Structure formats: structure tokens, C-alpha cells
PDB file of N, CA, C and O in Angstrom:
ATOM      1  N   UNK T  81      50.806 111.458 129.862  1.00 65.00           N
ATOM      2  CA  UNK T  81      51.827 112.481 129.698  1.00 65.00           C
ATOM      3  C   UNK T  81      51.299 113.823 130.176  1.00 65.00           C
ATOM      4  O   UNK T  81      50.268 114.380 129.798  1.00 65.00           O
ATOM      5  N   UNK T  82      52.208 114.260 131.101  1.00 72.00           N
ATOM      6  CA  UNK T  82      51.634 115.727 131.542  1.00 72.00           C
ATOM      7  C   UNK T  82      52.318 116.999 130.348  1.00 72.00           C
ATOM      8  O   UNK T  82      53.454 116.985 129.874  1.00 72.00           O
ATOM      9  N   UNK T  83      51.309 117.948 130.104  1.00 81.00           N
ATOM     10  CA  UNK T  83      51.742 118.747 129.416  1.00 81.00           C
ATOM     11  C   UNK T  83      51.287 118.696 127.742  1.00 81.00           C
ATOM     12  O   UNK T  83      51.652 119.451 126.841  1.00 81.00           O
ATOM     13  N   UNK T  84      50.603 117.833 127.699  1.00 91.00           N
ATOM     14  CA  UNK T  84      50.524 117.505 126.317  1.00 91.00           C
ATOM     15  C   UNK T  84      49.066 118.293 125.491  1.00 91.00           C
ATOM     16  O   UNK T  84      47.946 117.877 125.785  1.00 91.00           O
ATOM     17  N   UNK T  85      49.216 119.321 124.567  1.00 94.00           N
ATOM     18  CA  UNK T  85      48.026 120.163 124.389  1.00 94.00           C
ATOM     19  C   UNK T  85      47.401 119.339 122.809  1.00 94.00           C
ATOM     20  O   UNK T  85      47.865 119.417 121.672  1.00 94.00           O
ATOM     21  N   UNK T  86      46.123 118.527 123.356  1.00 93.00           N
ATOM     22  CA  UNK T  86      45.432 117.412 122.343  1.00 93.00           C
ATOM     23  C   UNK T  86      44.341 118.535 121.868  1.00 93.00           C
ATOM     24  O   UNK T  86      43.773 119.397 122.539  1.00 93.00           O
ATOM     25  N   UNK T  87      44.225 118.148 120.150  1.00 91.00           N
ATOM     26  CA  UNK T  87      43.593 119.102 119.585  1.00 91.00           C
ATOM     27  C   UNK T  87      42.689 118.351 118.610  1.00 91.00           C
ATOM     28  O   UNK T  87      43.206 117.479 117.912  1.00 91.00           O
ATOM     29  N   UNK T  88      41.577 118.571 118.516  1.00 87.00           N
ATOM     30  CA  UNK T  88      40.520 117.032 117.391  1.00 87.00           C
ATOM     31  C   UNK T  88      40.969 117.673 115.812  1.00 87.00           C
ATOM     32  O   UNK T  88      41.132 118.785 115.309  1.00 87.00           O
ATOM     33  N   UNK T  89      41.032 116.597 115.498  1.00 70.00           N
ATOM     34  CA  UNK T  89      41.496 116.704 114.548  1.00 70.00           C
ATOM     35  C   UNK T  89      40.349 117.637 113.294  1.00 70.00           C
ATOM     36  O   UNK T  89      39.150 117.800 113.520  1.00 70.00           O
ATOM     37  N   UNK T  90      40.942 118.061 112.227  1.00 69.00           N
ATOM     38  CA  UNK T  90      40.156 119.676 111.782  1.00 69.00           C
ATOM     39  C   UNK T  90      39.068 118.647 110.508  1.00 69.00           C
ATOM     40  O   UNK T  90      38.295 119.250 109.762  1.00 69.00           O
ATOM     41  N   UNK T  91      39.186 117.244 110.464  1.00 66.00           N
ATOM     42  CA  UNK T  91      38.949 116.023 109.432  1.00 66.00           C
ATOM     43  C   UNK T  91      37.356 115.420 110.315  1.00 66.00           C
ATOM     44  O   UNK T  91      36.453 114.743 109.824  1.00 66.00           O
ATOM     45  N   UNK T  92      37.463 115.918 111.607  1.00 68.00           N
ATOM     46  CA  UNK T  92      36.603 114.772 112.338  1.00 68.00           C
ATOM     47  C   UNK T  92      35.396 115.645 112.626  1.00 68.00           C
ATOM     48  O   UNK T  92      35.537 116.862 112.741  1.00 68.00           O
ATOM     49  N   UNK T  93      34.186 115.046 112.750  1.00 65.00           N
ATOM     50  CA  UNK T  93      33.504 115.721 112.619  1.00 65.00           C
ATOM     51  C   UNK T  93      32.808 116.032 114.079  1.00 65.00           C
ATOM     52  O   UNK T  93      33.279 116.103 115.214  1.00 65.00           O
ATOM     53  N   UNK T  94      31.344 116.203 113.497  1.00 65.00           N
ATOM     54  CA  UNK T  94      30.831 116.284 115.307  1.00 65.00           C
ATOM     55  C   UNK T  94      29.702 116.234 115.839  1.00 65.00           C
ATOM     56  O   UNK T  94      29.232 116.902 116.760  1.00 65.00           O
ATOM     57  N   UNK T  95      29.121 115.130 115.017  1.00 63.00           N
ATOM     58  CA  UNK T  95      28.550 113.684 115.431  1.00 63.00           C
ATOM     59  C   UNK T  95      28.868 112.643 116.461  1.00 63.00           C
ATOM     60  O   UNK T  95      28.099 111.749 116.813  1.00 63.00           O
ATOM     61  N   UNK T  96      30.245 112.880 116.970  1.00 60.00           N
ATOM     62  CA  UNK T  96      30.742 112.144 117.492  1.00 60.00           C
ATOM     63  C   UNK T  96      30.809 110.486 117.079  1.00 60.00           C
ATOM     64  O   UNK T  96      30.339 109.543 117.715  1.00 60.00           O
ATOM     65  N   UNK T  97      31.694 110.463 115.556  1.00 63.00           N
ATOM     66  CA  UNK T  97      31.796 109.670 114.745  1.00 63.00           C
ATOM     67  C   UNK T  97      32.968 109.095 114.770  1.00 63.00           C
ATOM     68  O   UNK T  97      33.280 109.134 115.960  1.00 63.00           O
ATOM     69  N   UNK T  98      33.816 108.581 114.186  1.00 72.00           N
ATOM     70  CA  UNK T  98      35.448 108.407 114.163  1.00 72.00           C
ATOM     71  C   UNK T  98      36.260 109.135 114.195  1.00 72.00           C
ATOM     72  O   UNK T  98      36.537 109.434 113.034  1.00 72.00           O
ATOM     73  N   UNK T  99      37.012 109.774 115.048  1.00 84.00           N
ATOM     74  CA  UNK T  99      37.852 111.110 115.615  1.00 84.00           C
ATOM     75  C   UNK T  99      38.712 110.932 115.983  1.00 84.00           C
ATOM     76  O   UNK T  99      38.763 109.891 116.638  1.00 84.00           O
ATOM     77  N   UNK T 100      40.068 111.777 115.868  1.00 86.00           N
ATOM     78  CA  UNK T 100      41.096 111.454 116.586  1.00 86.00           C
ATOM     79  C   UNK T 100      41.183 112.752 116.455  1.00 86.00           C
ATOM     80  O   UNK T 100      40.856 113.609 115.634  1.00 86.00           O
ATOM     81  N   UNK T 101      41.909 112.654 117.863  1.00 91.00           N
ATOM     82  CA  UNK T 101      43.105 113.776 118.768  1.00 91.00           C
ATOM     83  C   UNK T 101      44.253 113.942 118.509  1.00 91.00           C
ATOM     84  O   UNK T 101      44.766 112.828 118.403  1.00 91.00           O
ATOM     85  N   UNK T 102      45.426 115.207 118.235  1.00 93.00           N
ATOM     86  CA  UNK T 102      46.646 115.184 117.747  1.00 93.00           C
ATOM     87  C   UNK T 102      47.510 115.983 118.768  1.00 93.00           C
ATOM     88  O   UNK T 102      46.867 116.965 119.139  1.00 93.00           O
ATOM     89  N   UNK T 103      48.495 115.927 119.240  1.00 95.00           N
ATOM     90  CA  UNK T 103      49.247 116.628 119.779  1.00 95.00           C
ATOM     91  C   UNK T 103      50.286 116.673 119.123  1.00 95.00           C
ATOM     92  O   UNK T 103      50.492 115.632 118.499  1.00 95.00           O
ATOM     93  N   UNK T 104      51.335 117.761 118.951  1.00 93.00           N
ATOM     94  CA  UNK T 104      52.339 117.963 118.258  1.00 93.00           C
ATOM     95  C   UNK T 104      53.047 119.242 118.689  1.00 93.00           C
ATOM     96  O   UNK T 104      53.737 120.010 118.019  1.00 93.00           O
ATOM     97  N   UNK T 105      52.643 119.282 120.199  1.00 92.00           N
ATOM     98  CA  UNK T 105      53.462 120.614 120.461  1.00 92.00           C
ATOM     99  C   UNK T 105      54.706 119.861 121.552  1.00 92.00           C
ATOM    100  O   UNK T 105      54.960 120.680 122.436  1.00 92.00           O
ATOM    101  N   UNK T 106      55.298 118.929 121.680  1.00 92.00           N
ATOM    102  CA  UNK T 106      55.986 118.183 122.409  1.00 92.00           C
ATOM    103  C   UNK T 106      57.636 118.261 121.099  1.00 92.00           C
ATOM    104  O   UNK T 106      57.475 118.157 119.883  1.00 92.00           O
ATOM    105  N   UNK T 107      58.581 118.391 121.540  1.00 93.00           N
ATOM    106  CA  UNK T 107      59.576 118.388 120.658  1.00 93.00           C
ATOM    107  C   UNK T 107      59.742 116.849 119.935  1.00 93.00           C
ATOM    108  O   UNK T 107      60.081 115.843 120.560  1.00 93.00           O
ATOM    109  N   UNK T 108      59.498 116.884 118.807  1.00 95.00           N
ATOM    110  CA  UNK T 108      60.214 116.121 118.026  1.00 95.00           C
ATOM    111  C   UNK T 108      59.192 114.136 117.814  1.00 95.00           C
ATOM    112  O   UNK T 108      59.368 113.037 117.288  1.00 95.00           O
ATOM    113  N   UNK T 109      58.099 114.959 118.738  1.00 96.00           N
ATOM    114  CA  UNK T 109      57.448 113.809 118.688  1.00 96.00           C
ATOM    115  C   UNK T 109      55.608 114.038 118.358  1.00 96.00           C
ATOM    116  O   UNK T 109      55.076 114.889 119.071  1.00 96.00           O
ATOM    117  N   UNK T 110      54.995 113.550 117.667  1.00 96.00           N
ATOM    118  CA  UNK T 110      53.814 113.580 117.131  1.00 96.00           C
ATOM    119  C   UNK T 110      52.749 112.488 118.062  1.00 96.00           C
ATOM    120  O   UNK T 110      53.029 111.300 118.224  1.00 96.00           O
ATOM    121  N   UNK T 111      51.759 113.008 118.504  1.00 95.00           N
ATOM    122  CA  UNK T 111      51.126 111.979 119.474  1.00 95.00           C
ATOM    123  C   UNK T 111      49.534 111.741 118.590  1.00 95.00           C
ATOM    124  O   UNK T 111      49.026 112.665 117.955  1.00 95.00           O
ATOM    125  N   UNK T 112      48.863 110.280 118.700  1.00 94.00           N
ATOM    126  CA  UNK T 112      47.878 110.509 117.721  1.00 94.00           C
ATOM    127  C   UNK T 112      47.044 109.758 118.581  1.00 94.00           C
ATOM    128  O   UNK T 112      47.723 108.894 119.136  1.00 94.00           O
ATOM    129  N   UNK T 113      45.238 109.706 119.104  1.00 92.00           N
ATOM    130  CA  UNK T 113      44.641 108.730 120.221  1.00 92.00           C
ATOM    131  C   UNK T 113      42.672 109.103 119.255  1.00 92.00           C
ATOM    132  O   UNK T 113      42.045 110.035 118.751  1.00 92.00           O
ATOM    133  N   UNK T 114      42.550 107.874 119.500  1.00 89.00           N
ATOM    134  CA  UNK T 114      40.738 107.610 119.670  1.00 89.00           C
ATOM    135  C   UNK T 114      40.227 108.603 120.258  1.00 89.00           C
ATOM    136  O   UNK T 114      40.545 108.388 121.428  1.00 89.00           O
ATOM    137  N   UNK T 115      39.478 109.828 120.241  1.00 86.00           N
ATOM    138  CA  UNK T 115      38.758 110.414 121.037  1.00 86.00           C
ATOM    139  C   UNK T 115      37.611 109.743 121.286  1.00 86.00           C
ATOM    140  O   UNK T 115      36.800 110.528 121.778  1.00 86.00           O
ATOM    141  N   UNK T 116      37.121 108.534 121.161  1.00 85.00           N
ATOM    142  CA  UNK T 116      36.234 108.162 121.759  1.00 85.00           C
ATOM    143  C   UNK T 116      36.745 107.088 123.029  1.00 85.00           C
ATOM    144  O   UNK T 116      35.936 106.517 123.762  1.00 85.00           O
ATOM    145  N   UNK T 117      38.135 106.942 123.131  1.00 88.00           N
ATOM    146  CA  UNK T 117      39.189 105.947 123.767  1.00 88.00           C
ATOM    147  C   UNK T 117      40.496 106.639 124.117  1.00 88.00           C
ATOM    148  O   UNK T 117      41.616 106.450 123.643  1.00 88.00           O
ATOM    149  N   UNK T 118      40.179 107.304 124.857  1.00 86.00           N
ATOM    150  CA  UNK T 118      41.300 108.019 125.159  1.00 86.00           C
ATOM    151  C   UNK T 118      42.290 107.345 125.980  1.00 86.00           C
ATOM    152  O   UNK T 118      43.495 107.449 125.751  1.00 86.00           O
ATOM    153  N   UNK T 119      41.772 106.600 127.005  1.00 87.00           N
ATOM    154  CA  UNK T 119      42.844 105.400 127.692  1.00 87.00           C
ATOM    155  C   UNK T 119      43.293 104.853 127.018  1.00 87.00           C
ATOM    156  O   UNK T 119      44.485 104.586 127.165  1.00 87.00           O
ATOM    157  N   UNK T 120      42.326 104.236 125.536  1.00 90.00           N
ATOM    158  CA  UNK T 120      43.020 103.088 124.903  1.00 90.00           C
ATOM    159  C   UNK T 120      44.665 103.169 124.198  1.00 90.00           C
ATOM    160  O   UNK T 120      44.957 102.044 123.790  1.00 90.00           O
ATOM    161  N   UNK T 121      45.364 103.792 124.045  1.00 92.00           N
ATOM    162  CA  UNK T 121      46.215 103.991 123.973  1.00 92.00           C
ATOM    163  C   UNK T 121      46.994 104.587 123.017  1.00 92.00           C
ATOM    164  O   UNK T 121      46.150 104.515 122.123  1.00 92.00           O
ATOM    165  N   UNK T 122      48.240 105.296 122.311  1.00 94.00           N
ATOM    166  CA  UNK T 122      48.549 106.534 122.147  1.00 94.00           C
ATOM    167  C   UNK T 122      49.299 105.928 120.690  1.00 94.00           C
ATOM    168  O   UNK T 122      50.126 105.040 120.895  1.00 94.00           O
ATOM    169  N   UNK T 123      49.096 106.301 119.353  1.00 95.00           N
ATOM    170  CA  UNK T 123      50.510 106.572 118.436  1.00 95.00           C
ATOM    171  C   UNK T 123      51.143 107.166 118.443  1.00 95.00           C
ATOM    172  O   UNK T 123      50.735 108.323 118.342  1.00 95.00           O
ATOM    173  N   UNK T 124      52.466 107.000 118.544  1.00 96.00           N
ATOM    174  CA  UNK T 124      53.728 107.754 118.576  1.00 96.00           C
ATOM    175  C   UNK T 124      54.432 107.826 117.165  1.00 96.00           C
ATOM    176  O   UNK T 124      54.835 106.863 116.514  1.00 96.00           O
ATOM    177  N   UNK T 125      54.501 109.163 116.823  1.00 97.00           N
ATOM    178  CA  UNK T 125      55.226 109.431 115.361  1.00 97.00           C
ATOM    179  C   UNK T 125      56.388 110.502 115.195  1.00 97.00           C
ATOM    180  O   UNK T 125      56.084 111.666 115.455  1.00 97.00           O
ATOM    181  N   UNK T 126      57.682 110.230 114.791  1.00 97.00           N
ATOM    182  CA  UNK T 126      58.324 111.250 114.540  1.00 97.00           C
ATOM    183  C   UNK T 126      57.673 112.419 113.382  1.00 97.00           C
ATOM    184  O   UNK T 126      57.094 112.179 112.322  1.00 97.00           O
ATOM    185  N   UNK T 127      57.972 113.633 113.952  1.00 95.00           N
ATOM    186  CA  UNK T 127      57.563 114.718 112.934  1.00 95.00           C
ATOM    187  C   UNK T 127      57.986 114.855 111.470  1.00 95.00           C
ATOM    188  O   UNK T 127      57.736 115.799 110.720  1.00 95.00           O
ATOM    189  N   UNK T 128      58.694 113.702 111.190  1.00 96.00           N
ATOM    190  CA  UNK T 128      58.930 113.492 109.331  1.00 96.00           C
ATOM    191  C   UNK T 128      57.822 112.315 109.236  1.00 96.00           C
ATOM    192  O   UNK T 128      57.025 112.316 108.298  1.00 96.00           O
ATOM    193  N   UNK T 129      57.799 111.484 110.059  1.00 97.00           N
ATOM    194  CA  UNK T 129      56.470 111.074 109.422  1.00 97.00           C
ATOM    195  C   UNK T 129      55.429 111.303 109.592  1.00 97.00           C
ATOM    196  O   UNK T 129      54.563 110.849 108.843  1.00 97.00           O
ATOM    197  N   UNK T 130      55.178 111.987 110.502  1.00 94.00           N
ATOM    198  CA  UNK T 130      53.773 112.746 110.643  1.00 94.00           C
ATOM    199  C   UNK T 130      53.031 113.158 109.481  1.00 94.00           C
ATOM    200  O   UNK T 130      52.028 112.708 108.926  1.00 94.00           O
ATOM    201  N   UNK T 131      54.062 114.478 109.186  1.00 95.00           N
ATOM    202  CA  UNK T 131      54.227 114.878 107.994  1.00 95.00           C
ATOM    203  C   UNK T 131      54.112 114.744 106.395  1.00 95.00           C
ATOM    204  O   UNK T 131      53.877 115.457 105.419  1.00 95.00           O
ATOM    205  N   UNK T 132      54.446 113.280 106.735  1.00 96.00           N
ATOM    206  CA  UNK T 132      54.515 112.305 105.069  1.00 96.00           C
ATOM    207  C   UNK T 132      53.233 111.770 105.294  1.00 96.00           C
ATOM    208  O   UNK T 132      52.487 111.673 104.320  1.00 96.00           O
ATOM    209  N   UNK T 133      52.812 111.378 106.487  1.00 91.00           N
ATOM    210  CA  UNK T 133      51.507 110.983 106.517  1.00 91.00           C
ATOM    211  C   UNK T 133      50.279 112.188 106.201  1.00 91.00           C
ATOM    212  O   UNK T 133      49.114 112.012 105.845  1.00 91.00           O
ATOM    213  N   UNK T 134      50.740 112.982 106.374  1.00 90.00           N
ATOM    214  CA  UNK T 134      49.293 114.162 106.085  1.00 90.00           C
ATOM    215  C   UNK T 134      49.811 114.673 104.928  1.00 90.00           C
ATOM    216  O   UNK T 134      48.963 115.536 104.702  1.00 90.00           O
ATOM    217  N   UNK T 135      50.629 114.759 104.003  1.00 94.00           N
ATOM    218  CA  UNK T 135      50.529 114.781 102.615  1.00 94.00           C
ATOM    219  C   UNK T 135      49.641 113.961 102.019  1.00 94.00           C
ATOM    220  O   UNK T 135      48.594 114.318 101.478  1.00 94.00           O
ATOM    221  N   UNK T 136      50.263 112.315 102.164  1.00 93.00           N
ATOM    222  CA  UNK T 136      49.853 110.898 101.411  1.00 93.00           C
ATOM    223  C   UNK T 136      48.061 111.493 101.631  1.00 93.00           C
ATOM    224  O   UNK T 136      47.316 111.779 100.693  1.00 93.00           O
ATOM    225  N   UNK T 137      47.726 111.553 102.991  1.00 87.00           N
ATOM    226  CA  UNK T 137      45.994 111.585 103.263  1.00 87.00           C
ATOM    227  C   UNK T 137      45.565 112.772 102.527  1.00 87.00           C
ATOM    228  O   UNK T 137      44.418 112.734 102.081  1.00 87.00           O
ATOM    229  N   UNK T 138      46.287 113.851 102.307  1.00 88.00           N
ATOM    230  CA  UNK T 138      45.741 115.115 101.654  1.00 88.00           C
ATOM    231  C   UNK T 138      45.418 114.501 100.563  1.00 88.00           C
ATOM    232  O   UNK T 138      44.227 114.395 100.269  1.00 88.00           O
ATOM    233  N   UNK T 139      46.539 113.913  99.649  1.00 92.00           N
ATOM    234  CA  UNK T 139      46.582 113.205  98.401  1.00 92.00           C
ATOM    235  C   UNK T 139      45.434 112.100  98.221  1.00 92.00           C
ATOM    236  O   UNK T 139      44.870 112.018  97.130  1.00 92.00           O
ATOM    237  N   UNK T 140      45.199 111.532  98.924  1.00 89.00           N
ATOM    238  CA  UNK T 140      44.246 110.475  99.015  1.00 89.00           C
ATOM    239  C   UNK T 140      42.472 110.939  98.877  1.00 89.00           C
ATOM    240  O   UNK T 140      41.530 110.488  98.226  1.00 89.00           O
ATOM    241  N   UNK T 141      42.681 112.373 100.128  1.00 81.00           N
ATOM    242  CA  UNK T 141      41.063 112.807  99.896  1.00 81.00           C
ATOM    243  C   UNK T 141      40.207 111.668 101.009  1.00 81.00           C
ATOM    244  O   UNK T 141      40.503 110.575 101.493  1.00 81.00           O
ATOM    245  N   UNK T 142      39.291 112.370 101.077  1.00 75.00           N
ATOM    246  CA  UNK T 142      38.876 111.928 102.434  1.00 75.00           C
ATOM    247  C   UNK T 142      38.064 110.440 102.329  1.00 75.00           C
ATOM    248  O   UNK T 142      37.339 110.316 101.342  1.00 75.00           O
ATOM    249  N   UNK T 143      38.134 109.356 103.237  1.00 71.00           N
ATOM    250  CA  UNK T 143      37.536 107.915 102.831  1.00 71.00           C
ATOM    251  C   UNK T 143      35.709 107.776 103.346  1.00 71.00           C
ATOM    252  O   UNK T 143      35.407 107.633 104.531  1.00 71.00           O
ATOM    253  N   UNK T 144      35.183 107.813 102.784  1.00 65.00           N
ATOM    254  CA  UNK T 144      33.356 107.212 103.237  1.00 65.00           C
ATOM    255  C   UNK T 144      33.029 106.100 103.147  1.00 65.00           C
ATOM    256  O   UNK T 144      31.880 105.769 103.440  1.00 65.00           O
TER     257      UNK T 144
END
């Protein structure tokens, strides 16, 4: 996708450990990818669930 501004996520660290990339400046659509796999391929989320998803994980607290 051209145009798409991917940002690491503010959770990942930098070790270069398990990371993901987020884009969310695209209307109405939430983009989510492996930064260690960036070809490998893309989640697609509407911005209500994006949303419900980063509550639930706030709520959850981070996994080790």
C-alpha cells in the first residue's frame, strides 16, 4: 500500500524482540504487520475494533 505511515508499536521494545508496526492514519481502516516480517503479511482492522482491542490489552497488562 502506497501512503501508509507504519509506526512500532510504543509496547515493543528494542532488542529487536517481538514487534509490531501500526498504521492508522488511512480512513477507517487499522493496519497491523511483524516488524521482523514485513512481507509476511498485513492485519486488517476496522477502527472500532482496533480500539476494543487496545482497551482489552491495556486491561490485560503486558504478557512475559
Amino acid at each position: 500500500m502506497t501512503g501508509v505511515q507504519w509506526r512500532k508499536s510504543t509496547r515493543s521494545g528494542s532488542n529487536g524482540g517481538n514487534c509490531v508496526e501500526v498504521a492508522d492514519d488511512l480512513p477507517g481502516v487499522v493496519l497491523v504487520r511483524d516488524t521482523k516480517d514485513r512481507d509476511g503479511g498485513t492485519l486488517t482492522f476496522g477502527p472500532e475494533a482496533w480500539a476494543g482491542f487496545i482497551v482489552l490489552a491495556k486491561a490485560i497488562g503486558p504478557v512475559v
